[in-house]
Tab-separated table of C-alpha atoms in Angstrom:
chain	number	residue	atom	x	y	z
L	1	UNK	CA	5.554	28.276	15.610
L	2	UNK	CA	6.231	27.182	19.140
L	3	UNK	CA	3.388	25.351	20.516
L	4	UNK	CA	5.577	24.109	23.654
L	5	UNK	CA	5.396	27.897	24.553
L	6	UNK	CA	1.790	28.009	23.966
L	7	UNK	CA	0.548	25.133	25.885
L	8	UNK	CA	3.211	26.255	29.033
L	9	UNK	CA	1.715	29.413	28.957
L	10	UNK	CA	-2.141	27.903	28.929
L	11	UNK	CA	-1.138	25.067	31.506
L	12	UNK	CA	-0.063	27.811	33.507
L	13	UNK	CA	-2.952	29.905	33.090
L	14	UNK	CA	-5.270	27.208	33.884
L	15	UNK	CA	-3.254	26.297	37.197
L	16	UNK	CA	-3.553	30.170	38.411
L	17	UNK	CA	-7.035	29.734	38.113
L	18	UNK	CA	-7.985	26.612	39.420
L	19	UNK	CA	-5.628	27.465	42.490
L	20	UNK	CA	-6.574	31.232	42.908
L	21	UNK	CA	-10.735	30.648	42.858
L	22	UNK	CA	-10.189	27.681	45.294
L	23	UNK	CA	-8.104	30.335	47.678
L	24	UNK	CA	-10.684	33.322	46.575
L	25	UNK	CA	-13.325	31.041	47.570
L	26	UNK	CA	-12.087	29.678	51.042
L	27	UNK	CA	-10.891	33.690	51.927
L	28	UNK	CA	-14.115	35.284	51.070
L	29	UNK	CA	-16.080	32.428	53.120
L	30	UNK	CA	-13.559	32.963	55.826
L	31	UNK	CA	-14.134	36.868	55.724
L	32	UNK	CA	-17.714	36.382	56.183
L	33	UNK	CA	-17.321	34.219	58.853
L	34	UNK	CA	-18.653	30.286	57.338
L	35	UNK	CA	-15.471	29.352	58.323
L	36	UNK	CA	-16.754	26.096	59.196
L	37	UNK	CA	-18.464	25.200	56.185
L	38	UNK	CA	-15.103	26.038	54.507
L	39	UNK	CA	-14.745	22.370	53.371
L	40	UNK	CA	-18.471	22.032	51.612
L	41	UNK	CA	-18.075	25.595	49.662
L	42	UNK	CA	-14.977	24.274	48.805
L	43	UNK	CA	-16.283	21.221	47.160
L	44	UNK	CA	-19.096	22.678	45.760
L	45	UNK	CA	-16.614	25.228	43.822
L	46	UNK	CA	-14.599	22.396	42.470
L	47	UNK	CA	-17.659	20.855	41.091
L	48	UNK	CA	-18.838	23.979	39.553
L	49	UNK	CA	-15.199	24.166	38.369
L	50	UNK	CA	-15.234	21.490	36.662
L	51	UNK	CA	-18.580	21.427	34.795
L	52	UNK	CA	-18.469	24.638	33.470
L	53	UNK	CA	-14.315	26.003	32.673
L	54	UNK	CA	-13.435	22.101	32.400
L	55	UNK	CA	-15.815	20.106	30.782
L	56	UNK	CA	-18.296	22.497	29.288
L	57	UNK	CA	-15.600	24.583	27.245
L	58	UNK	CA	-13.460	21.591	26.510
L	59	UNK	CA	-16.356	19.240	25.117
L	60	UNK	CA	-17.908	22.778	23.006
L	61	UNK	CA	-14.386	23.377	21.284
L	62	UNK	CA	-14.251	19.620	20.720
L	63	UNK	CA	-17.424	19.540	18.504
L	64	UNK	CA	-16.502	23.379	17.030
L	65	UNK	CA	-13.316	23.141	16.641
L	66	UNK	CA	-12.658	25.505	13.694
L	67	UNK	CA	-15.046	28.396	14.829
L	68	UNK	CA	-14.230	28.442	18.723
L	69	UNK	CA	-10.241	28.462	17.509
L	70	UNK	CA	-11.194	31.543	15.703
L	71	UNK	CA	-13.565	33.189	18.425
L	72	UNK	CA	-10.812	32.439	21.196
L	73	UNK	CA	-7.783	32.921	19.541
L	74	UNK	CA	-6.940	36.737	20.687
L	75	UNK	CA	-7.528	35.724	23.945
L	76	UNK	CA	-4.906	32.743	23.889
L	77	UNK	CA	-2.474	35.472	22.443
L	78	UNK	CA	-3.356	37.946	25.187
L	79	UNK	CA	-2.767	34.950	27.825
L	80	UNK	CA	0.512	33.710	26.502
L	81	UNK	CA	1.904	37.466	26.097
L	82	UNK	CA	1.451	37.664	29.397
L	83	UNK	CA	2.274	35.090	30.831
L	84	UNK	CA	5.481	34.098	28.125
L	85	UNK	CA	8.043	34.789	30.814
L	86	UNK	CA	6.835	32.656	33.207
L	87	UNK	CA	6.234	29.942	30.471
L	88	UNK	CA	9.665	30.062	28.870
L	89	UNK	CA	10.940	29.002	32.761
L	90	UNK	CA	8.835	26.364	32.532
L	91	UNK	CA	9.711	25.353	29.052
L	92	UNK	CA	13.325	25.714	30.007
L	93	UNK	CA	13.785	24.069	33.411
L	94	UNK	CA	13.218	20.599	31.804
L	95	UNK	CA	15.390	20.621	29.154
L	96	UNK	CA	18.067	21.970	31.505
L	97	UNK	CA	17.774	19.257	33.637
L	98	UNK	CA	17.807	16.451	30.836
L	99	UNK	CA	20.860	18.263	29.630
L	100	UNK	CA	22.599	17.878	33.099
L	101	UNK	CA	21.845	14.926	33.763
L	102	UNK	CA	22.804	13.358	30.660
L	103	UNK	CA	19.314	12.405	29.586
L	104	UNK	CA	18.378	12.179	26.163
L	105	UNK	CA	14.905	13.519	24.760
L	106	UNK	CA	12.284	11.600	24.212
L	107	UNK	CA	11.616	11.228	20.485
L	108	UNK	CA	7.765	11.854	19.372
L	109	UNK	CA	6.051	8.944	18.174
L	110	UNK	CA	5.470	9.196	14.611
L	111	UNK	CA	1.675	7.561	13.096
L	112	UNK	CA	2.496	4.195	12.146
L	113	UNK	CA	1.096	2.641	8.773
L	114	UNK	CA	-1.497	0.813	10.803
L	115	UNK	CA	-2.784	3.322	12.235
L	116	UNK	CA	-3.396	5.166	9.041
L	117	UNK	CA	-5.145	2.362	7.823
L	118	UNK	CA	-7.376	2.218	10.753
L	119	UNK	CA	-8.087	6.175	10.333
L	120	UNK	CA	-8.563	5.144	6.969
L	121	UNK	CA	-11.184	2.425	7.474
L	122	UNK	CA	-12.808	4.709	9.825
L	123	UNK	CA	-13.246	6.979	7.892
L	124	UNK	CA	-14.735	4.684	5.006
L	125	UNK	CA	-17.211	3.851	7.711
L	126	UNK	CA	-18.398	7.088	8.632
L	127	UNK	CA	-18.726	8.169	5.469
L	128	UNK	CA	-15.805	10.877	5.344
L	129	UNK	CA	-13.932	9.112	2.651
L	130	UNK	CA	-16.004	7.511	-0.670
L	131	UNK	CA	-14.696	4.143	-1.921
L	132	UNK	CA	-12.140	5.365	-4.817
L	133	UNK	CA	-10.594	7.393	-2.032
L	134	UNK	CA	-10.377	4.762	0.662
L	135	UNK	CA	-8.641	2.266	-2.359
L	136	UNK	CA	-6.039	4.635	-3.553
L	137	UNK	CA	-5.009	5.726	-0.218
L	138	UNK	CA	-4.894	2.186	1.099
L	139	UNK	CA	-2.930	1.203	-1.917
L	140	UNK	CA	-0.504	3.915	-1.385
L	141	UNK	CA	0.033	2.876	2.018
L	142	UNK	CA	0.565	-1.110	0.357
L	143	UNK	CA	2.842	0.401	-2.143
L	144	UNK	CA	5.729	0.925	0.237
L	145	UNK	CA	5.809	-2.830	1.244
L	146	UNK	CA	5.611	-4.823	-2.272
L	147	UNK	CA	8.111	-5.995	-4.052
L	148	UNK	CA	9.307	-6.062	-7.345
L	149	UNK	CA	8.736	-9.980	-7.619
L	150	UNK	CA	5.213	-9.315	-6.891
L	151	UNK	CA	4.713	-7.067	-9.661
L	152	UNK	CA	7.172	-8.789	-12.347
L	153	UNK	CA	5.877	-10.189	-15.864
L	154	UNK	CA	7.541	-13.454	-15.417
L	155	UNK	CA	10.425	-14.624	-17.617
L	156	UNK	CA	8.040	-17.176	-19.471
L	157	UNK	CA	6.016	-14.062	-20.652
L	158	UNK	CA	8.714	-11.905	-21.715
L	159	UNK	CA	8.983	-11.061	-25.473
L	160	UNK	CA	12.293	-10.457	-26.387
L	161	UNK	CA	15.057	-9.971	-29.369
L	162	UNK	CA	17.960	-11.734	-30.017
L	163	UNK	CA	20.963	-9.259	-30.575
L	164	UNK	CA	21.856	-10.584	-33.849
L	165	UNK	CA	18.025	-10.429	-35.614
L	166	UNK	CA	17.850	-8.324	-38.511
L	167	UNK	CA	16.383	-4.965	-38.538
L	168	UNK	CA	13.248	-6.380	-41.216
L	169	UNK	CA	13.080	-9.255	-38.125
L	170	UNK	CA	12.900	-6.399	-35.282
L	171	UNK	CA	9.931	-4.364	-36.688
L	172	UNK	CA	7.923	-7.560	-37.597
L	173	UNK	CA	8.253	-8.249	-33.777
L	174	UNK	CA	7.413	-4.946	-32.574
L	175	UNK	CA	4.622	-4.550	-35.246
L	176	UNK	CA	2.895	-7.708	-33.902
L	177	UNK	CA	3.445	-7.373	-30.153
L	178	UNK	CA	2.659	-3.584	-30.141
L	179	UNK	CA	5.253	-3.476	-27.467
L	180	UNK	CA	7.131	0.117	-26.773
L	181	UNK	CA	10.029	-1.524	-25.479
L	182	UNK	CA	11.636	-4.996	-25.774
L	183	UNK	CA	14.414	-6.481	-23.980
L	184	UNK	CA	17.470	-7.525	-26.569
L	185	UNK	CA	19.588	-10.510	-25.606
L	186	UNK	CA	22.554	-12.386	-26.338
L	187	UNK	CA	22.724	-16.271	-26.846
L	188	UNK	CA	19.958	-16.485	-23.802
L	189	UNK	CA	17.423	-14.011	-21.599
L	190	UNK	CA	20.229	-14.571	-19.106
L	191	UNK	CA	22.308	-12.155	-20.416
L	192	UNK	CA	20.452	-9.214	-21.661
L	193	UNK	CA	22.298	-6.245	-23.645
L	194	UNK	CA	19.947	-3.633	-23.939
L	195	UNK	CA	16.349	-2.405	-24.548
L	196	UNK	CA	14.957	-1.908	-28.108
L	197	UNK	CA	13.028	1.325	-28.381
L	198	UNK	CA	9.944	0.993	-30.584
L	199	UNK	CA	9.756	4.370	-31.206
L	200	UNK	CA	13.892	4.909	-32.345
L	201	UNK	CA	13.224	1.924	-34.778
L	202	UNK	CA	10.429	3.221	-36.610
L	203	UNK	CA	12.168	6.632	-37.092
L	204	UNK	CA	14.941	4.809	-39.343
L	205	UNK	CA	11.692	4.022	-41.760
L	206	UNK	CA	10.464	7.423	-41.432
L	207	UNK	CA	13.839	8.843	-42.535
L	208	UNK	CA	13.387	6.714	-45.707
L	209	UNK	CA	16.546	4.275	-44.880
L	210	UNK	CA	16.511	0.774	-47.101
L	211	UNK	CA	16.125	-1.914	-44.069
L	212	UNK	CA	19.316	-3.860	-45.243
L	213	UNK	CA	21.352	-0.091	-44.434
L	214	UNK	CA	19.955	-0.201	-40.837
L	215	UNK	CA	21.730	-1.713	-37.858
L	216	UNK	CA	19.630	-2.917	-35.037
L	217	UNK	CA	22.349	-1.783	-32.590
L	218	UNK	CA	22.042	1.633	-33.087
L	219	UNK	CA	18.000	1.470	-31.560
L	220	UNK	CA	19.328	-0.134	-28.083
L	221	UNK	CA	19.820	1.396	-25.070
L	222	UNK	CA	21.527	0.206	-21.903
L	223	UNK	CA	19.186	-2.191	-19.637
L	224	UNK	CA	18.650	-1.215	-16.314
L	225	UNK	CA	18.829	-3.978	-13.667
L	226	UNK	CA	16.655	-4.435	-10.359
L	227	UNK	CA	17.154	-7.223	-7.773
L	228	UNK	CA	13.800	-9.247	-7.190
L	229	UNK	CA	13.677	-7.921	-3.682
L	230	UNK	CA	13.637	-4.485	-4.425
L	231	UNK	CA	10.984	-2.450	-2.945
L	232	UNK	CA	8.743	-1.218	-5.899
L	233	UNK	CA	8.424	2.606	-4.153
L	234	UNK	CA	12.378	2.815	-4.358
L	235	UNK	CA	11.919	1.061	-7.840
L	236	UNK	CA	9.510	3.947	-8.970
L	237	UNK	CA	12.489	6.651	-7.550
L	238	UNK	CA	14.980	5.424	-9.771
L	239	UNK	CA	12.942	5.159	-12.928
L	240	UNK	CA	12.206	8.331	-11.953
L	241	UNK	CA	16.115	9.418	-11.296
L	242	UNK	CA	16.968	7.772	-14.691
L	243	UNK	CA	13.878	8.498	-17.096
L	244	UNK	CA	13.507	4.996	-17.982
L	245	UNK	CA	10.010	2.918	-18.478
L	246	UNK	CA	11.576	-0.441	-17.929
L	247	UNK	CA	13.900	-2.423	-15.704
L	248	UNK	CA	15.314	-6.334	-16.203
L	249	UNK	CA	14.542	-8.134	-13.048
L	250	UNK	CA	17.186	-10.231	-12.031
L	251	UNK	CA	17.682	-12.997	-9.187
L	252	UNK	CA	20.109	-13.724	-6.638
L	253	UNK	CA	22.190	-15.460	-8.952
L	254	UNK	CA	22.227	-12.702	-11.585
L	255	UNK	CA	19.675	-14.254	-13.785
L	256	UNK	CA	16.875	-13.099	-15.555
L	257	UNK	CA	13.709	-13.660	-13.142
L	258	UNK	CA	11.330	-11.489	-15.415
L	259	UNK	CA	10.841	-7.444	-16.350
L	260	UNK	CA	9.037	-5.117	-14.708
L	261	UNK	CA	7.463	-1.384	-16.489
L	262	UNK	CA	6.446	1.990	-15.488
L	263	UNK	CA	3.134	1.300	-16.043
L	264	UNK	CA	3.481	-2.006	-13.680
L	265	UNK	CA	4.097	0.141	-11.045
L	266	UNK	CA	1.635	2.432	-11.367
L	267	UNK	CA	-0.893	-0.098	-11.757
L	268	UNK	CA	-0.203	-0.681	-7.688
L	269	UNK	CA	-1.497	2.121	-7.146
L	270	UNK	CA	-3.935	3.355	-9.250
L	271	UNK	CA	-5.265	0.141	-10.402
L	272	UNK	CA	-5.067	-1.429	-13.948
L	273	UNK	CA	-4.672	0.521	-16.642
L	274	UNK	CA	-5.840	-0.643	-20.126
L	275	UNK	CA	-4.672	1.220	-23.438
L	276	UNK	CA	-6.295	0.389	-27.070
L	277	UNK	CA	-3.623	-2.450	-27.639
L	278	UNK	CA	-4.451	-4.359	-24.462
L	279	UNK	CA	-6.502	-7.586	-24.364
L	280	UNK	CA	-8.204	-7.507	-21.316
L	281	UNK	CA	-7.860	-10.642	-19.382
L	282	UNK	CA	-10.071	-11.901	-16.225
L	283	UNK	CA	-7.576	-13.513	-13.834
L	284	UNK	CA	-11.004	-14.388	-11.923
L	285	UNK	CA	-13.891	-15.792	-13.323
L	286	UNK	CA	-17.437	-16.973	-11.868
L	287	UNK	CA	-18.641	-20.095	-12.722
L	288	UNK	CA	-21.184	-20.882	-10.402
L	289	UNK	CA	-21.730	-20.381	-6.352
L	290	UNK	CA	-19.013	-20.632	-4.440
L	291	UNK	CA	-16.738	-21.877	-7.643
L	292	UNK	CA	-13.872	-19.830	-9.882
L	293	UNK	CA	-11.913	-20.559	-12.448
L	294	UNK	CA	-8.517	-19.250	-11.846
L	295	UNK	CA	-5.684	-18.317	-14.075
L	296	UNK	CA	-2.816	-19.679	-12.526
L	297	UNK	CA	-0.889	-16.896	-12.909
L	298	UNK	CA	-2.699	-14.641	-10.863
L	299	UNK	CA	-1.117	-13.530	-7.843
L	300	UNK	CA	-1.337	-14.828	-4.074
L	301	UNK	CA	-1.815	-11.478	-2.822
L	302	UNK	CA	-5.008	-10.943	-5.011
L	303	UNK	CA	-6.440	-14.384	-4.055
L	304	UNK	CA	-6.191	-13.360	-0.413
L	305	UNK	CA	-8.136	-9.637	-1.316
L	306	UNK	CA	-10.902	-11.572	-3.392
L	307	UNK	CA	-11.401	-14.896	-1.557
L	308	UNK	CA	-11.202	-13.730	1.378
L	309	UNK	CA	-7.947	-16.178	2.524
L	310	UNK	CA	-4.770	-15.615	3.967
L	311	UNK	CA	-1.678	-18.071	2.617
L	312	UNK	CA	1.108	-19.509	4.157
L	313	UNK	CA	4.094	-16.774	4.995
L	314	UNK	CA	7.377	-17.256	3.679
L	315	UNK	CA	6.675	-19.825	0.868
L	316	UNK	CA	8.689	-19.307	-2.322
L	317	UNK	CA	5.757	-18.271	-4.660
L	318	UNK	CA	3.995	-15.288	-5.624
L	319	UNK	CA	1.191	-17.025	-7.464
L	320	UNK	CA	-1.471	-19.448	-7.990
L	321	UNK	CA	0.671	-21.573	-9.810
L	322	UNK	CA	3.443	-21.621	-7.738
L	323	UNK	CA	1.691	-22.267	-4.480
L	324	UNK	CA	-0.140	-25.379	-6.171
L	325	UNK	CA	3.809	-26.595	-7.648
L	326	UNK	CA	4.931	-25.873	-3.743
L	327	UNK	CA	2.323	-27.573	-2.267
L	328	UNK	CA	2.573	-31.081	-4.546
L	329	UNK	CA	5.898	-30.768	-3.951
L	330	UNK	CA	5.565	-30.997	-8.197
L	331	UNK	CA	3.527	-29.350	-10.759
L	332	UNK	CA	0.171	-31.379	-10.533
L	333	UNK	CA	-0.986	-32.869	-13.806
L	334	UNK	CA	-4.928	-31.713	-15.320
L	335	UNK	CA	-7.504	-33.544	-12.882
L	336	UNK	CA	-4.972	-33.216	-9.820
L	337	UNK	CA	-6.988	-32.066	-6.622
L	338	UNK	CA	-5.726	-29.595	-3.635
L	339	UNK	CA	-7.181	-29.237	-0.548
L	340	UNK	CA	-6.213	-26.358	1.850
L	341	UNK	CA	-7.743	-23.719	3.786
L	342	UNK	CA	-11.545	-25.664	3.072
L	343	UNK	CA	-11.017	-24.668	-0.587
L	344	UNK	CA	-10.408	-27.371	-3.318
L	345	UNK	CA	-8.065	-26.343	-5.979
L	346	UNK	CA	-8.603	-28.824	-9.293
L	347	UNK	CA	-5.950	-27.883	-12.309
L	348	UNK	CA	-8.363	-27.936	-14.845
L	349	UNK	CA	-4.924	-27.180	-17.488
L	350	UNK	CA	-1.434	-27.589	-17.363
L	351	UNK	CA	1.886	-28.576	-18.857
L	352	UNK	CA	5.296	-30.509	-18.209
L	353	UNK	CA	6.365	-26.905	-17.026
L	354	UNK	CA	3.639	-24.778	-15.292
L	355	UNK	CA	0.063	-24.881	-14.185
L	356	UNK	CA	-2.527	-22.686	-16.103
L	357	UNK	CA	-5.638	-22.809	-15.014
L	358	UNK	CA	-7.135	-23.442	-11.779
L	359	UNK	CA	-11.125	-24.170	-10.818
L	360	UNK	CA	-11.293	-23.108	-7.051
L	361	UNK	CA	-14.018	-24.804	-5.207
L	362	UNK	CA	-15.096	-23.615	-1.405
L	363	UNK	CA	-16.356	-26.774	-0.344
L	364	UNK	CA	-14.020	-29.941	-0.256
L	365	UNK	CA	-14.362	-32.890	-3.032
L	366	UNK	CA	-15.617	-36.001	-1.637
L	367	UNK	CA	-13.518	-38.261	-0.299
L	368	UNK	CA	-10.948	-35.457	0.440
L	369	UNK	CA	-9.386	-34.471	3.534
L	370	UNK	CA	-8.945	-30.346	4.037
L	371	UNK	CA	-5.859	-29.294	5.747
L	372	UNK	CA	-4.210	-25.769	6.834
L	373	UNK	CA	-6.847	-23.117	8.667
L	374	UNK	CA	-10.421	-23.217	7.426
L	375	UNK	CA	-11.554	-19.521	6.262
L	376	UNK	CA	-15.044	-18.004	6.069
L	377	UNK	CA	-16.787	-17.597	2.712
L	378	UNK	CA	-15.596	-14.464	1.364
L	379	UNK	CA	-17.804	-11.430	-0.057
L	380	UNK	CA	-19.305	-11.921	-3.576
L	381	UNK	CA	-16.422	-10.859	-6.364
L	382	UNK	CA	-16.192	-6.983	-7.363
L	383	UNK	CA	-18.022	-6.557	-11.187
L	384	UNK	CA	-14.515	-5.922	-12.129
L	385	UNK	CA	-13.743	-9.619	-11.823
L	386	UNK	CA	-16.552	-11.652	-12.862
L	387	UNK	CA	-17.106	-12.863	-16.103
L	388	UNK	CA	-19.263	-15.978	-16.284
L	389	UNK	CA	-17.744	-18.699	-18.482
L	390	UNK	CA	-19.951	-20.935	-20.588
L	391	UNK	CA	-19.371	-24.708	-19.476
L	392	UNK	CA	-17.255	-25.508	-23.367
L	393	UNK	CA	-15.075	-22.675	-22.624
L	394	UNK	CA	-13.769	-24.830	-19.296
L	395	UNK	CA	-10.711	-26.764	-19.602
């Protein structure tokens, strides 16, 4: 409970003994008259000393740590008992004297995140920590730096209700998507009203209620709104706070930018989870050596954990697509080539609007010229990620 005390009353321990075998030592040589060889006994004491109540002891409880605590313990109490008035005086002074003269005390250094990483790593090397560990910890650490942007399903991909549909129109669009929840808006996705709540809408059917009796506006419920730049670890507190599974992602402006779920941003942590509706989709496909085909969608920060690549900082993108449309300064056409890093990006699909799909190539096309940092070839792709495409299926 106070460890100051105990380490005071150990320090002080250890100085009494140090100081009163050196004194013992020169006395008793003294006494029996070696008075000139005072000086070697001396230094042969400290030496002994050292290697066996410094070193000795402190490297043994180092490597037995658990069971020398235990075997030592009642001594430590006996020591600091009595020695605990001497301690607290040397416990006190200090504080007394930052107190007088006005000096304030000096905070203890907390672990930073990077250090826990390192611990982390090192403890993935050693063999202390298995793989699944060493990911979810290391995501958990992530998880208090991403952002909701990073996470988002993008406006373009967000199936949604127009306030004045039908019921009969509602449930066809929740029977096909197999969504839970769907965003309702009015006149445009810029102004959402609520969030339809698959389960509320079924129960009018249950209840036996002609469609043509049922309002839609009784199944909403109030939208909750998150800025873009919202840290998704306070994002997962107030979902949390207000036992809700989604929130509208808006931008600076107060438009829609996208929506973001529960399950999103648990997915950070834990990884992705798949339920029986969800198609499973390979962001990440092998086609050959050194060559993937990309959807454009996936995000910057997973290109840099699987290629082995770090991006520009600052740019405004989160994905594939976006850093291609940055980089053109447009959105490239199909057949458009870009070089960066020693990768070649070629958009192997893509509309007025958006890029889709990307083929990734770690050696430059001919004729090119690279630019930004070149990178090292990166590790082979987890299993999670590859899935070789047959040439037809390229685009």
């Amino acid at each position: 409970a106070h460890p100051d005390r105990i380490l005071s009353a150990l320090l002080v321990g250890n100085t009494l003994v140090n100081v009163g075998l050196g004194s013992l030592t020169a006395l008793m040589a003294d006494e029996a008259g070696y008075s000139h060889g005072i000086a070697l006994l001396t230094g042969v004491t400290t030496v002994l000393l050292l290697l066996f109540g410094e070193i000795t002891p402190k490297t043994f409880a180092k490597r037995h740590a658990s069971g020398y605590a235990v075997f030592i313990m009642p001594l430590v109490a006996l020591v600091y008992w009595i020695l605990y008035p001497l301690a607290w005086v040397f416990v006190q002074f200090p504080r007394a004297l930052s107190r007088a003269i006005g000096s304030a005390p000096v905070p203890v250094e907390s672990v930073t995140s990077r250090e826990l990483e390192y611990l982390i790593e090192l403890g993935a090397r050693q063999g202390s920590i298995d793989k699944v560990r060493e990911e979810l910890l290391s995501s958990v650490l992530a998880f208090t730096e991403v952002l909701v942007k990073e996470i988002m399903i993008p406006r373009t991909q967000v199936v949604a209700l127009e306030e004045t549909a039908t019921y009969e129109e509602a449930l066809k669009l929740v029977t096909e998507s197999e969504l839970s929840r769907i965003p309702v808006y009015r006149g445009s996705l810029d102004e959402v009203v609520g969030v339809l709540h698959a389960k509320t809408l079924l129960a009018g059917v249950k209840k036996g209620i002609e469609p043509a009796e049922l309002r839609l506006v009784k199944y909403i419920k109030e939208p909750f709104f998150v800025p873009e730049v919202m840290k998704v670890s306070r994002l997962l507190t107030e979902m949390q706070r207000r036992k809700t599974h989604l929130a509208i992602v808006v931008d600076e402006f107060g438009g829609t930018s996208g929506i973001v779920t529960l399950e999103d941003v648990v997915e950070e942590i834990v990884g992705e989870i798949h339920d029986e509706s969800d198609v499973e989709e390979k962001r990440l496909k092998v086609l050959s050596d050194g060559v993937v085909l990309a959807d454009a969608q996936v995000s910057i920060r997973d290109l840099e954990e699987h290629l082995g690549v770090e991006f520009p900082e600052g740019g405004d993108y989160e994905t594939l697509g976006g850093f291609l449309t940055a980089t053109a300064g447009r959105v490239p056409p199909p057949g458009s080539l870009v070089v960066w890093g020693g990768l070649t990006f070629t958009v192997k699909a893509a509309d007025d609007r958006r890029v889709q799909k990307v083929e990734i190539a770690r050696k430059p096309a001919a004729g090119a010229m690279a630019t930004g940092p070149q990178h090292p070839a990166p590790e082979k792709l987890p299993a999670a990620l590859q899935a070789p495409v047959p040439p037809d299926k390229v685009h």
